[in-house]
Amino acid sequence: MTAHTSDDAKISRDRQAADPDSTVGGIAADRLRSIIERIERLEEERKALGSDIRDIYAESKSSGFDPGVIRQLIRIRKKEPAEVEEQESLLEIYRRALGM
């Protein structure tokens, strides 16, 4: 989030907090505000985590590891062993078919 957007969001939250009417058009404004603020906090955390992950990939590269291969390993580790085995078998079959 840019500083400008962050400032706009703070101004909007301050204005909403000053409004004594908590129900507008049948919508519970306090509940909606709570949901929006939780999402905004999580978006900021996700942004920070993404930055941390990029830093770790950069560290891996400076240590001589291939970040692309590390990404592949992470994808593989998320899968079930049977699914990994099936993909590896298909890859081997396709390689043989192409004479590799």
XYZ file of C-alpha atoms in Angstrom:
100
model
C 0.000 0.000 0.000
C 1.399 3.363 -0.937
C 1.623 6.196 1.572
C -1.083 8.088 -0.319
C -3.470 5.105 -0.206
C -2.633 4.492 3.439
C -3.362 8.146 4.260
C -6.670 7.968 2.381
C -7.625 4.810 4.259
C -6.805 6.434 7.617
C -8.852 9.521 6.758
C -11.763 7.306 5.729
C -11.523 5.251 8.946
C -11.362 8.419 11.073
C -14.417 9.849 9.314
C -16.315 6.582 9.783
C -15.368 6.377 13.462
C -16.778 9.871 14.009
C -20.157 8.828 12.515
C -22.514 7.935 15.390
C -24.913 5.995 13.096
C -23.689 2.378 13.119
C -26.404 1.021 10.793
C -26.756 2.398 7.286
C -29.315 1.012 4.861
C -29.705 -2.122 6.955
C -25.949 -2.766 6.941
C -24.167 -3.093 10.278
C -21.424 -0.570 9.587
C -19.293 -1.597 12.575
C -19.293 -5.250 11.473
C -18.479 -4.298 7.879
C -15.711 -1.955 9.032
C -14.263 -4.745 11.201
C -14.214 -7.156 8.258
C -12.607 -4.601 5.943
C -9.940 -3.700 8.508
C -9.099 -7.375 9.099
C -8.695 -7.900 5.361
C -6.499 -4.792 5.110
C -4.264 -6.053 7.939
C -3.944 -9.464 6.297
C -3.147 -7.844 2.929
C -0.324 -5.901 4.611
C 0.946 -9.103 6.272
C 0.814 -10.941 2.936
C 2.799 -8.122 1.323
C 5.416 -8.316 4.093
C 5.600 -12.114 3.811
C 6.033 -11.861 0.033
C 8.939 -9.506 0.572
C 10.474 -11.902 3.117
C 10.112 -14.822 0.699
C 11.778 -12.834 -2.119
C 14.645 -12.063 0.268
C 15.082 -15.775 1.026
C 15.144 -16.635 -2.693
C 17.786 -13.927 -3.205
C 19.771 -15.393 -0.304
C 19.512 -18.873 -1.838
C 20.796 -17.532 -5.159
C 23.742 -15.781 -3.510
C 24.532 -19.087 -1.769
C 24.797 -20.794 -5.156
C 21.368 -22.459 -5.258
C 18.994 -22.182 -8.208
C 15.803 -20.382 -7.043
C 13.797 -21.923 -9.907
C 14.672 -25.417 -8.753
C 13.859 -24.462 -5.161
C 10.413 -23.261 -6.327
C 9.882 -26.608 -8.097
C 10.854 -28.502 -4.958
C 8.408 -26.478 -2.885
C 5.597 -27.212 -5.388
C 6.471 -30.924 -5.294
C 6.515 -31.023 -1.485
C 2.963 -29.635 -1.417
C 1.647 -32.576 -3.474
C 0.667 -36.042 -2.390
C 3.381 -38.682 -2.960
C 1.162 -40.645 -5.388
C 0.584 -37.528 -7.487
C 4.335 -36.814 -7.585
C 5.064 -40.406 -8.601
C 2.461 -40.257 -11.392
C 3.894 -36.994 -12.763
C 7.451 -38.330 -12.654
C 6.357 -41.491 -14.508
C 4.622 -39.427 -17.183
C 7.639 -37.160 -17.499
C 9.889 -40.178 -18.007
C 7.524 -41.634 -20.640
C 7.391 -38.311 -22.493
C 11.193 -37.994 -22.371
C 11.633 -41.460 -23.848
C 9.049 -40.656 -26.546
C 11.121 -37.592 -27.491
C 14.406 -39.510 -27.365
C 15.745 -37.544 -24.445
